[in-house]
XYZ file of C-alpha atoms in Angstrom:
739
model
C -12.236 -74.620 12.638
C -8.867 -75.702 11.293
C -5.849 -76.464 13.474
C -2.126 -76.909 12.756
C -0.177 -79.981 13.719
C 3.607 -79.704 13.717
C 6.122 -82.549 13.624
C 9.792 -82.019 14.398
C 12.399 -84.490 13.122
C 15.114 -85.831 15.351
C 18.428 -84.041 15.429
C 21.857 -85.005 16.418
C 22.705 -83.932 19.906
C 26.295 -83.431 19.015
C 25.354 -80.906 16.387
C 23.612 -78.902 19.009
C 26.615 -78.868 21.299
C 28.947 -77.829 18.529
C 27.426 -74.351 18.192
C 25.291 -73.502 21.198
C 22.765 -70.784 20.546
C 21.008 -68.365 22.821
C 17.502 -69.129 23.818
C 15.243 -66.203 24.624
C 14.527 -66.035 28.303
C 10.804 -65.947 28.849
C 9.341 -66.042 32.303
C 6.434 -68.127 33.345
C 4.052 -65.378 32.408
C 5.452 -65.097 28.879
C 4.845 -68.719 27.917
C 2.308 -69.568 25.226
C -1.113 -70.120 26.677
C -3.924 -71.211 24.443
C -7.235 -72.877 24.640
C -7.646 -76.498 25.564
C -7.229 -77.665 21.980
C -5.274 -80.964 21.829
C -3.619 -80.027 18.587
C -2.372 -76.673 19.887
C -1.172 -78.311 23.079
C 0.742 -80.873 21.053
C 2.276 -78.152 18.928
C 3.292 -76.224 22.035
C 4.884 -79.326 23.631
C 6.657 -80.139 20.408
C 8.190 -76.696 20.101
C 9.027 -76.189 23.789
C 12.206 -77.957 24.906
C 11.803 -80.578 27.546
C 13.196 -80.136 31.049
C 15.854 -82.701 30.270
C 16.943 -81.020 27.071
C 20.123 -79.143 26.625
C 20.297 -75.688 28.245
C 23.021 -73.241 27.317
C 25.512 -72.501 30.003
C 24.777 -68.744 30.126
C 21.087 -69.480 30.869
C 21.622 -72.220 33.445
C 21.074 -71.554 37.185
C 24.116 -71.013 39.409
C 24.197 -74.613 40.660
C 23.425 -76.156 37.330
C 27.066 -77.011 36.586
C 27.442 -79.039 39.746
C 24.233 -80.899 39.128
C 25.149 -81.591 35.534
C 28.522 -83.058 36.534
C 26.971 -85.490 39.034
C 23.939 -86.392 36.967
C 23.767 -88.621 33.992
C 24.017 -87.136 30.560
C 20.460 -87.040 29.006
C 19.611 -88.263 25.565
C 19.641 -85.921 22.668
C 16.393 -83.988 22.399
C 14.555 -82.967 19.262
C 14.184 -79.195 19.138
C 14.490 -76.319 16.718
C 17.819 -74.641 16.439
C 17.176 -70.868 16.704
C 19.119 -68.256 14.805
C 20.573 -65.401 16.757
C 22.092 -62.109 15.652
C 23.436 -61.062 19.050
C 27.182 -61.162 19.375
C 27.411 -60.619 23.126
C 25.622 -61.644 26.237
C 22.792 -59.459 27.434
C 19.396 -59.532 29.001
C 16.461 -60.661 26.901
C 13.817 -58.332 25.479
C 12.021 -56.760 28.412
C 8.209 -56.881 28.318
C 7.877 -54.238 30.998
C 6.982 -50.601 30.237
C 9.614 -47.933 30.323
C 10.267 -46.584 33.805
C 8.594 -43.320 34.649
C 10.589 -40.652 36.397
C 9.637 -39.622 39.876
C 7.162 -36.737 39.700
C 7.575 -35.669 43.285
C 9.264 -32.287 43.887
C 13.027 -32.460 43.989
C 13.593 -29.552 46.341
C 11.779 -26.863 48.283
C 11.828 -24.373 45.412
C 10.137 -26.896 43.116
C 7.522 -27.566 45.791
C 6.826 -23.831 46.230
C 6.550 -23.329 42.469
C 4.030 -26.181 42.202
C 1.927 -24.775 45.053
C 1.943 -21.322 43.472
C 0.804 -22.850 40.173
C -2.306 -24.238 41.871
C -5.467 -22.054 41.963
C -5.111 -19.721 44.917
C -1.487 -20.528 45.715
C -0.424 -20.640 49.352
C -3.405 -18.566 50.386
C -5.740 -21.409 49.433
C -3.713 -23.968 51.465
C -5.328 -24.449 54.844
C -5.262 -27.170 57.410
C -8.769 -28.254 56.492
C -7.958 -28.484 52.805
C -4.843 -30.537 53.491
C -6.771 -32.969 55.691
C -9.453 -33.342 53.034
C -6.835 -33.996 50.372
C -5.112 -36.642 52.517
C -8.428 -38.342 53.239
C -9.409 -38.384 49.572
C -5.991 -39.762 48.602
C -6.240 -42.534 51.205
C -9.729 -43.463 50.063
C -8.580 -43.540 46.471
C -5.562 -45.689 47.268
C -7.754 -48.048 49.269
C -10.193 -48.482 46.418
C -7.410 -48.990 43.937
C -5.727 -51.556 46.187
C -8.938 -53.513 46.592
C -9.694 -53.631 42.879
C -6.254 -53.902 41.254
C -3.693 -56.613 41.814
C -0.067 -55.646 41.745
C 1.501 -58.099 39.285
C 4.995 -56.699 39.683
C 7.511 -58.301 41.987
C 10.355 -56.923 43.999
C 12.787 -57.298 41.199
C 10.801 -54.891 39.033
C 10.950 -52.238 41.726
C 14.653 -52.787 42.119
C 15.132 -52.624 38.365
C 13.199 -49.367 38.172
C 15.303 -47.876 40.956
C 18.456 -49.067 39.218
C 17.262 -47.703 35.868
C 16.645 -44.259 37.338
C 20.206 -44.235 38.663
C 21.834 -45.327 35.385
C 23.931 -42.968 33.403
C 23.152 -42.167 29.708
C 25.892 -44.476 28.394
C 24.480 -47.473 30.263
C 20.983 -46.612 29.057
C 22.273 -46.476 25.479
C 23.888 -49.870 25.787
C 20.684 -51.300 27.218
C 18.674 -49.925 24.302
C 21.128 -51.445 21.834
C 20.877 -54.818 23.573
C 17.077 -54.698 23.466
C 17.231 -53.905 19.757
C 19.618 -56.852 19.254
C 17.277 -59.184 21.130
C 14.263 -57.979 19.163
C 16.137 -58.573 15.923
C 17.072 -62.074 17.106
C 13.426 -62.787 17.928
C 12.319 -61.584 14.512
C 14.872 -63.843 12.778
C 13.698 -66.815 14.830
C 10.113 -66.101 13.801
C 11.182 -65.843 10.163
C 12.977 -69.207 10.381
C 9.868 -70.845 11.925
C 7.534 -69.535 9.216
C 10.011 -70.386 6.453
C 10.324 -73.939 7.767
C 6.528 -74.236 7.845
C 6.223 -73.025 4.233
C 9.089 -75.185 2.992
C 6.789 -78.170 2.718
C 4.352 -76.448 0.312
C 6.750 -74.208 -1.595
C 10.346 -75.210 -0.888
C 11.815 -72.882 -3.546
C 10.300 -69.709 -2.107
C 10.811 -70.782 1.514
C 14.481 -71.555 0.975
C 15.086 -67.895 0.160
C 14.302 -66.847 3.730
C 15.305 -70.044 5.608
C 18.658 -69.815 7.383
C 21.363 -72.164 6.260
C 22.043 -73.433 9.805
C 18.437 -74.486 10.378
C 18.290 -76.000 6.902
C 21.360 -78.121 7.579
C 20.055 -79.125 11.001
C 16.404 -80.159 10.314
C 16.144 -80.088 6.524
C 13.411 -78.771 4.271
C 9.812 -79.837 4.735
C 10.224 -81.146 8.270
C 7.239 -79.010 9.492
C 3.836 -78.987 7.854
C 0.230 -77.854 8.359
C -3.076 -79.379 7.267
C -6.710 -78.440 7.559
C -8.608 -80.567 10.055
C -12.111 -79.230 9.281
C -13.519 -78.086 5.889
C -15.685 -75.025 5.535
C -19.438 -75.615 5.588
C -20.126 -73.972 2.189
C -23.108 -75.091 0.080
C -23.932 -74.249 -3.570
C -26.984 -72.222 -2.508
C -24.924 -70.189 -0.117
C -22.341 -69.668 -2.805
C -25.002 -68.385 -5.215
C -26.388 -66.059 -2.568
C -22.961 -64.671 -1.928
C -22.438 -64.189 -5.676
C -25.762 -62.357 -5.982
C -24.879 -60.157 -3.048
C -21.515 -59.430 -4.624
C -23.208 -58.550 -7.926
C -25.632 -56.268 -6.091
C -22.843 -54.495 -4.285
C -20.983 -54.178 -7.572
C -24.027 -52.627 -9.297
C -24.514 -50.210 -6.419
C -20.905 -49.148 -6.599
C -21.187 -48.751 -10.370
C -24.257 -46.543 -9.982
C -22.497 -44.530 -7.324
C -19.462 -44.153 -9.560
C -21.673 -43.065 -12.447
C -23.424 -40.452 -10.310
C -20.061 -39.177 -9.090
C -18.804 -38.993 -12.678
C -21.913 -37.047 -13.743
C -21.467 -34.614 -10.849
C -17.798 -34.222 -11.711
C -18.718 -33.640 -15.362
C -21.235 -30.951 -14.441
C -18.769 -29.355 -12.053
C -15.967 -29.409 -14.614
C -18.294 -27.998 -17.286
C -19.249 -25.119 -15.010
C -15.591 -24.607 -14.092
C -14.603 -24.562 -17.757
C -17.253 -21.949 -18.526
C -16.251 -19.835 -15.517
C -12.562 -20.161 -16.360
C -13.276 -19.183 -19.943
C -15.095 -16.017 -18.834
C -12.235 -15.192 -16.476
C -9.586 -15.542 -19.183
C -11.707 -13.560 -21.633
C -11.608 -10.647 -19.217
C -7.876 -11.048 -18.641
C -7.110 -11.201 -22.360
C -9.384 -8.196 -22.928
C -7.336 -5.929 -20.689
C -4.152 -7.479 -22.064
C -5.155 -6.572 -25.605
C -6.173 -3.103 -24.419
C -2.538 -2.446 -23.502
C -2.508 -3.013 -19.745
C 0.385 -4.904 -18.199
C -0.651 -8.280 -16.731
C 1.784 -10.099 -14.457
C 1.985 -12.242 -11.344
C 1.300 -10.784 -7.935
C 4.525 -10.906 -5.881
C 2.812 -11.868 -2.614
C 0.507 -14.352 -4.370
C 2.472 -16.321 -6.913
C -0.622 -18.213 -8.115
C -2.653 -15.046 -8.806
C -2.596 -12.703 -11.784
C -2.544 -8.938 -11.404
C -2.678 -5.853 -13.588
C -0.466 -2.772 -13.291
C -2.481 0.401 -13.657
C -0.288 2.932 -11.839
C 2.579 5.117 -12.929
C 6.214 4.084 -12.907
C 7.451 7.509 -11.760
C 4.933 8.004 -8.982
C 5.805 8.250 -5.313
C 6.985 4.957 -3.759
C 3.886 4.464 -1.616
C 1.612 4.854 -4.646
C 3.889 2.840 -6.917
C 3.538 -0.133 -4.570
C -0.257 0.147 -4.675
C -0.412 0.267 -8.474
C -0.696 -3.522 -8.806
C -4.071 -5.139 -8.082
C -4.935 -8.867 -8.220
C -7.545 -10.095 -10.677
C -9.920 -12.337 -8.727
C -12.314 -14.826 -10.262
C -15.859 -14.553 -9.028
C -18.264 -17.432 -8.437
C -19.769 -16.836 -11.873
C -16.319 -16.690 -13.475
C -16.301 -12.925 -14.060
C -12.852 -11.387 -13.530
C -12.990 -8.797 -10.760
C -10.333 -6.294 -9.751
C -9.328 -6.305 -6.091
C -8.604 -2.662 -5.175
C -8.467 -3.228 -1.439
C -5.038 -1.607 -1.231
C -6.525 1.615 -2.639
C -9.071 1.789 0.157
C -11.795 -0.128 -1.655
C -13.627 3.086 -2.682
C -13.001 4.841 -6.031
C -12.221 8.544 -5.532
C -11.911 11.602 -7.744
C -10.603 15.152 -7.329
C -13.299 17.855 -7.482
C -12.536 21.584 -7.875
C -15.165 24.117 -6.791
C -15.181 27.909 -7.223
C -17.132 29.841 -4.601
C -18.028 33.519 -4.584
C -19.912 35.159 -1.763
C -20.463 31.799 -0.063
C -22.203 30.332 -3.137
C -20.912 27.788 -5.618
C -20.411 29.467 -8.977
C -18.361 26.739 -10.664
C -17.598 23.046 -10.234
C -15.325 20.741 -12.186
C -16.730 17.244 -11.714
C -14.857 14.391 -13.385
C -16.171 13.618 -16.828
C -15.398 9.905 -16.366
C -17.518 8.645 -13.485
C -16.996 4.949 -14.178
C -14.813 2.604 -12.235
C -17.173 2.555 -9.276
C -16.822 -1.186 -8.915
C -20.360 -1.997 -10.085
C -21.266 -5.443 -11.303
C -22.345 -4.079 -14.704
C -18.882 -2.724 -15.516
C -16.384 -4.730 -17.460
C -12.869 -5.367 -16.257
C -11.278 -2.750 -18.492
C -13.540 -0.013 -17.103
C -12.682 -1.048 -13.549
C -8.965 -0.970 -14.339
C -9.338 2.511 -15.827
C -11.264 3.592 -12.732
C -8.534 2.205 -10.488
C -5.922 4.117 -12.511
C -7.880 7.350 -12.069
C -8.326 6.622 -8.363
C -4.629 6.149 -7.635
C -3.820 9.226 -9.736
C -6.345 11.303 -7.771
C -4.980 9.990 -4.474
C -1.410 10.829 -5.436
C -2.484 14.276 -6.662
C -4.245 14.935 -3.366
C -1.196 13.735 -1.436
C 1.093 16.098 -3.319
C -1.353 18.987 -2.936
C -1.440 18.575 0.838
C 2.373 18.489 0.946
C 2.643 21.666 -1.115
C -0.110 23.436 0.841
C 2.088 23.445 3.947
C 4.427 25.938 2.248
C 1.654 28.143 0.804
C 0.099 29.486 3.985
C 1.253 32.992 2.997
C -0.993 32.762 -0.072
C -4.118 31.890 1.957
C -3.967 28.158 1.241
C -5.146 26.086 4.194
C -6.684 22.665 4.870
C -10.320 22.984 5.837
C -11.014 19.298 6.467
C -9.362 15.916 6.187
C -9.884 15.881 2.429
C -10.535 19.538 1.638
C -8.190 22.378 0.676
C -9.234 26.033 0.467
C -7.382 28.746 -1.458
C -8.652 32.331 -1.077
C -8.422 34.319 -4.310
C -9.637 37.590 -2.831
C -11.911 38.725 -0.020
C -15.006 37.367 -1.746
C -13.826 34.412 -3.871
C -12.069 31.179 -3.100
C -11.196 27.807 -4.662
C -12.001 24.531 -2.898
C -10.227 21.282 -3.834
C -11.745 18.061 -2.480
C -11.099 14.324 -2.767
C -14.552 12.736 -2.913
C -15.867 9.225 -3.608
C -17.329 8.577 -7.034
C -20.798 8.100 -5.551
C -20.728 11.633 -4.102
C -19.547 13.033 -7.441
C -22.432 11.309 -9.197
C -24.937 12.755 -6.730
C -23.596 16.280 -7.266
C -23.735 15.851 -11.029
C -27.326 14.608 -10.854
C -28.329 17.590 -8.740
C -26.738 19.965 -11.241
C -28.528 18.235 -14.125
C -31.855 18.547 -12.324
C -31.338 22.306 -11.974
C -30.783 22.450 -15.755
C -28.404 25.376 -15.553
C -24.696 25.785 -16.075
C -22.690 27.594 -13.439
C -20.871 30.709 -14.727
C -17.416 29.647 -13.503
C -17.492 26.012 -14.633
C -14.863 26.801 -17.253
C -12.504 28.217 -14.615
C -12.981 25.221 -12.338
C -12.407 22.772 -15.190
C -9.279 24.653 -16.270
C -7.878 24.442 -12.727
C -8.673 20.726 -12.477
C -7.081 19.940 -15.841
C -4.029 22.031 -14.950
C -3.485 20.108 -11.710
C -3.588 16.790 -13.567
C -1.241 18.057 -16.290
C 1.275 19.379 -13.772
C 1.407 16.048 -11.902
C 1.941 14.243 -15.211
C 4.712 16.722 -16.018
C 6.333 15.952 -12.644
C 6.289 12.250 -13.572
C 7.911 13.112 -16.884
C 10.662 15.097 -15.137
C 11.348 12.135 -12.848
C 11.677 9.899 -15.883
C 14.084 12.263 -17.618
C 16.157 12.503 -14.460
C 16.324 8.731 -14.281
C 17.186 7.898 -17.885
C 19.415 10.804 -18.882
C 23.124 10.814 -18.027
C 24.187 13.243 -15.338
C 27.610 14.611 -14.380
C 29.413 12.547 -11.753
C 29.161 15.235 -9.087
C 25.348 15.426 -9.277
C 23.603 12.651 -7.324
C 20.587 10.972 -8.832
C 18.881 10.275 -5.538
C 17.787 13.702 -4.377
C 14.869 12.513 -2.288
C 11.241 13.140 -3.019
C 10.847 16.773 -4.009
C 7.698 18.795 -3.424
C 5.952 19.172 -6.760
C 4.854 22.605 -7.957
C 1.118 22.158 -8.480
C -0.859 24.876 -6.700
C 1.746 27.626 -7.055
C 1.408 27.945 -10.883
C -2.376 28.187 -10.515
C -2.036 30.843 -7.829
C 0.430 32.717 -10.033
C -1.861 32.481 -13.063
C -4.863 33.746 -11.088
C -2.726 36.536 -9.665
C -1.553 37.397 -13.170
C -5.088 37.568 -14.513
C -6.241 39.647 -11.556
C -3.340 42.070 -11.915
C -3.851 42.412 -15.666
C -7.434 43.419 -15.044
C -6.426 45.807 -12.261
C -3.726 47.431 -14.363
C -6.010 47.731 -17.365
C -8.710 49.309 -15.209
C -6.169 51.733 -13.742
C -4.825 52.891 -17.091
C -8.269 52.766 -18.665
C -9.735 54.980 -15.937
C -6.931 57.474 -16.462
C -7.423 57.619 -20.213
C -11.208 57.895 -19.891
C -10.820 60.757 -17.442
C -8.473 62.562 -19.833
C -10.880 61.967 -22.680
C -13.689 63.371 -20.618
C -11.507 66.469 -20.211
C -11.299 66.896 -24.002
C -8.013 65.091 -24.741
C -9.623 62.295 -26.732
C -7.287 62.472 -29.689
C -4.056 62.318 -27.732
C -4.828 59.816 -24.925
C -4.789 56.092 -25.809
C -3.619 52.785 -24.303
C -3.066 49.267 -25.671
C -2.912 46.031 -23.656
C -0.571 43.334 -24.938
C -0.477 39.812 -23.443
C 2.020 37.676 -25.383
C 1.083 34.022 -25.783
C 3.253 31.141 -27.021
C 2.606 29.986 -30.549
C 2.766 26.527 -32.052
C 6.066 27.341 -33.692
C 7.597 28.255 -30.347
C 6.451 25.005 -28.771
C 7.539 22.687 -31.589
C 10.329 20.252 -30.833
C 13.640 21.264 -32.395
C 15.223 17.791 -32.601
C 14.976 14.141 -31.621
C 16.602 14.675 -28.237
C 14.605 17.796 -27.413
C 11.425 17.885 -25.311
C 8.113 17.489 -27.029
C 5.641 20.287 -27.675
C 3.527 19.239 -24.676
C 6.531 19.448 -22.356
C 7.458 22.844 -23.808
C 3.919 24.077 -23.208
C 4.040 23.069 -19.537
C 7.478 24.634 -19.144
C 6.079 27.855 -20.590
C 3.323 27.748 -17.995
C 5.940 27.552 -15.246
C 7.910 30.553 -16.525
C 7.291 34.170 -15.420
C 4.320 35.643 -17.267
C 4.416 39.143 -18.743
C 1.899 41.663 -19.972
C 2.392 45.181 -21.244
C 0.229 48.300 -21.475
C 1.317 50.973 -23.972
C 0.100 54.341 -22.653
C -0.019 57.651 -24.502
C -1.083 60.452 -22.161
C -0.262 63.407 -24.374
C 1.074 63.750 -27.869
C 4.620 64.035 -26.564
C 4.304 61.834 -23.429
C 4.143 58.066 -23.884
C 5.480 55.052 -21.995
C 4.790 51.364 -21.399
C 3.790 49.609 -18.179
C 5.130 46.070 -18.035
C 3.856 43.623 -15.438
C 5.737 40.371 -14.734
C 4.387 37.641 -12.448
C 7.119 35.533 -10.894
C 6.582 31.978 -9.685
C 9.571 31.445 -7.407
C 10.958 32.230 -4.923
C 8.034 34.551 -4.203
C 4.856 34.450 -6.208
C 4.125 38.105 -6.936
C 3.689 40.627 -9.752
C 6.119 43.511 -10.235
C 5.382 46.536 -12.462
C 7.971 48.471 -14.427
C 7.436 51.692 -16.366
C 9.531 51.548 -19.516
C 10.360 54.309 -21.962
C 13.218 55.206 -24.302
C 16.169 57.075 -22.744
C 15.268 60.311 -24.530
C 11.583 60.145 -23.710
C 9.899 63.099 -22.045
C 8.657 60.969 -19.164
C 12.174 60.840 -17.737
C 12.314 64.665 -17.433
C 8.745 64.985 -16.205
C 8.672 62.168 -13.639
C 11.370 59.510 -13.849
C 10.032 55.995 -12.955
C 11.533 53.851 -10.219
C 14.061 51.507 -11.781
C 13.352 48.574 -9.423
C 9.673 48.577 -10.276
C 6.511 48.733 -8.193
C 5.368 45.767 -6.088
C 1.626 46.267 -6.432
C -1.068 48.166 -8.315
C -1.446 50.767 -5.594
C 2.181 51.852 -5.911
C 1.795 51.957 -9.690
C -1.357 54.079 -9.339
C 0.467 56.584 -7.130
C 3.169 56.972 -9.754
C 0.677 57.332 -12.621
C -1.257 59.998 -10.719
C 1.841 62.069 -10.059
C 3.217 61.548 -13.563
C -0.096 62.514 -15.183
C -0.451 65.677 -13.096
C 3.125 66.746 -13.881
C 2.711 65.901 -17.568
C -0.472 68.024 -17.804
C 1.191 70.914 -15.987
C 4.272 70.751 -18.226
C 2.120 70.441 -21.345
C -0.047 73.473 -20.637
C 2.935 75.528 -19.462
C 4.685 74.904 -22.762
C 1.463 75.777 -24.582
C 1.121 79.008 -22.614
C 4.699 80.047 -23.387
C 4.170 79.342 -27.041
C 1.017 81.445 -27.065
C 2.724 84.322 -25.163
C 5.583 84.453 -27.665
C 8.287 83.328 -25.269
C 7.042 85.098 -22.161
C 8.846 83.749 -19.089
C 6.461 84.979 -16.434
C 4.758 81.567 -15.989
C 6.609 78.662 -14.333
C 6.012 75.396 -12.502
C 5.840 75.076 -8.756
C 8.139 72.968 -6.630
C 5.964 69.865 -6.960
C 5.679 70.596 -10.665
C 1.917 70.100 -10.574
C 1.013 73.839 -10.423
C 1.404 76.707 -12.936
C 1.974 80.125 -11.402
C 3.042 83.590 -12.527
C 6.433 84.314 -11.063
C 6.274 88.088 -11.827
C 2.817 88.764 -10.474
C 2.032 86.547 -7.552
C -1.443 88.037 -7.160
C -2.639 86.369 -10.318
C -4.554 83.071 -10.012
C -2.619 79.776 -10.085
C -3.597 76.578 -11.848
C -3.170 73.237 -9.938
C -3.513 69.757 -11.536
C -4.486 66.803 -9.349
C -4.995 63.191 -10.420
C -6.245 60.830 -7.708
C -8.185 57.636 -7.255
C -11.919 58.160 -6.974
C -14.573 56.129 -5.206
C -16.685 55.702 -8.288
C -16.337 52.608 -10.431
C -14.132 50.780 -7.993
C -11.473 53.436 -7.588
C -11.216 54.961 -11.084
C -8.907 57.974 -11.536
C -10.241 61.516 -11.278
C -8.694 64.656 -12.822
C -9.206 67.856 -10.877
C -8.069 71.343 -12.000
C -8.292 74.080 -9.371
C -7.935 77.856 -9.644
C -6.093 79.100 -6.575
C -6.207 82.866 -5.784
C -2.829 84.526 -5.925
C -1.068 85.385 -2.658
C 2.292 86.637 -1.546
C 4.904 83.987 -1.393
C 6.283 82.821 1.892
C 9.945 82.661 2.817
C 10.420 79.278 1.099
C 9.153 80.676 -2.144
C 6.496 77.974 -2.759
C 4.119 77.415 0.111
C 1.322 80.000 -0.166
C -0.231 81.649 2.817
C -3.783 80.711 3.699
C -6.195 82.115 1.203
C -9.720 81.703 0.115
C -10.302 78.639 -2.030
C -10.882 79.186 -5.695
C -12.916 77.372 -8.342
C -12.260 73.728 -9.349
C -13.246 71.478 -12.241
C -13.346 67.654 -12.094
C -13.393 65.073 -14.859
C -13.923 61.319 -14.238
C -14.216 58.254 -16.400
C -18.003 58.773 -16.421
C -18.809 61.649 -18.737
C -22.067 62.524 -16.990
C -20.215 63.163 -13.711
C -17.561 65.352 -15.348
C -17.375 69.088 -15.848
C -19.030 70.559 -18.939
C -16.013 72.625 -19.943
C -12.974 71.160 -21.567
C -9.556 71.258 -19.986
C -8.205 73.571 -22.681
C -10.973 76.069 -22.062
C -10.456 75.997 -18.300
C -6.709 76.553 -18.663
C -7.167 79.456 -21.043
C -9.816 80.986 -18.803
C -7.686 80.802 -15.660
C -4.392 81.872 -17.147
C -5.876 84.873 -18.965
C -7.146 86.405 -15.781
């Protein structure tokens, strides 16, 4: 064990009195206490000033001045001159802890709040509990008093009481004084260590030694030597070297193992990162937009949505590209619900499925065997199907008059007629795959698959067209008085399909109506004169071609044509001199319906026989009523003109008031001929031509209504030749009128 012996040189007492310095006030308990080592005791006595040494006036006791004046002046004492940085008088650095504020309640409200904070509150405070608490507190205080010794004196208690009553400014000044004293103590310690090192390295020690102490005691006046050498032997040194080598080898092996693990980890990370970036670059080269995710700045994402979609779907059109544990890039479609979905259209008739349009692309199910590009394509189809379903549900609220209603959370039903309906569903891809597998197992194609697929494709095309219209509205200049922000409009998706189905149904109904009439007339022997032709104009490629660079494309023109009113025409020739055209037009807005107009030249005979209603007919039934009346009047007028021609201008025969009956005005007893055209029950309501021979009677006062008479003979011709009369209409007319 080595000790330090310190020697202090003598100093001039006068130099000490020239610039008195502050000595730190340490109590008896703060003096240096060490073991009973003679060297340490000598060092302590050398550093500590003797009782007869000089004491600064601000540290002397109150009666020290009187004693110093009566006593003899002592000899100069050798001591170290301490450096101070304090400029004013103040108490020394306090070794006591900071005072703790009184934790007892200040007032009654504080006391009540503390009692309420205890478990149970005032209800748990009883006399017994208070006595037990007092007894436990007394026992605890007694044990603490017997084991611990209170080392504080009365002055500490007074100081604590004074400190609690000090204002903030006094506390601040006290803190500044304590900092000043601590700084002074640190400088004194630095001077002591610098003086000790000045003997071994005077150049370095002089950099930190104060000039006052250097002038007072000089450099190298304090030194330190080793008293005992270490008991180190060569064998022990070799053992320590071998141990050090062993530890070094162990650390080298550990470092090598760590480097190998890091190499393997980095190799695996490089391979995984390479696979990840291969997937990212694959979708980048495929044309998809790759960018940073706004909420995750350190993650890459791909945009697969549509820029003109609804805001809620436009926000969900960006998905992060996550890296799996194996390095495969995976698409995070959590914002889309996590489940790929597709729109399925089903046609039902009589409660049975007769057609289904399942999506042709059933990928994008999120399987592990799919590449990133397929998953991105599946996510694009999913968000498109979700937006299409959202717009369909919005439009369905305004189509209740056309039998469109929601049947489930993700199911829409549109009734075509009393027996057929269309069902639109938003189903997961797994369900679509199961339905497709079941259909493949049956190995049969449903008869209305083409209709269902056409409806599904039309819905997708119309939503794409709505996106295109939004883009044109955004990029094209508008007049100043037209605002660009018109809100989110309801897209027209189901209404064109309803209109097209209504158009097809009405074309068939009108063709059956006119066809039944012509077949009935042909059954009556008028095959050469009665014909009809159905014309359904369709747009051609020349009509859809774009006319210029700023004009819409052919695809846009095709969709616009689909949204326009659709026409069809039926050219009817009842008799050689009676012909007209029935035009049907299906309107989309404001009301989806088909109106029928009977058109003919101004000088046509149909206007004299039975003039059509200029505003048209709202349904097939109204059109059928007109055709029945017009056909009966046309037949009556035709055979009346034929009879007059055969009778060489005889005026005895004329038409009745309803102009559907031929009667002899000169001889009312002769038989009359009545023509009736009406809808029959056969073949779904086909027209039926009936010619009746009514016995002649005396006319009533009105000149037209006959008196009750016995019914005559009648002949009927229908569209089915086997159910028609054997005679021809010409023969029946000649037979009746010649009577």
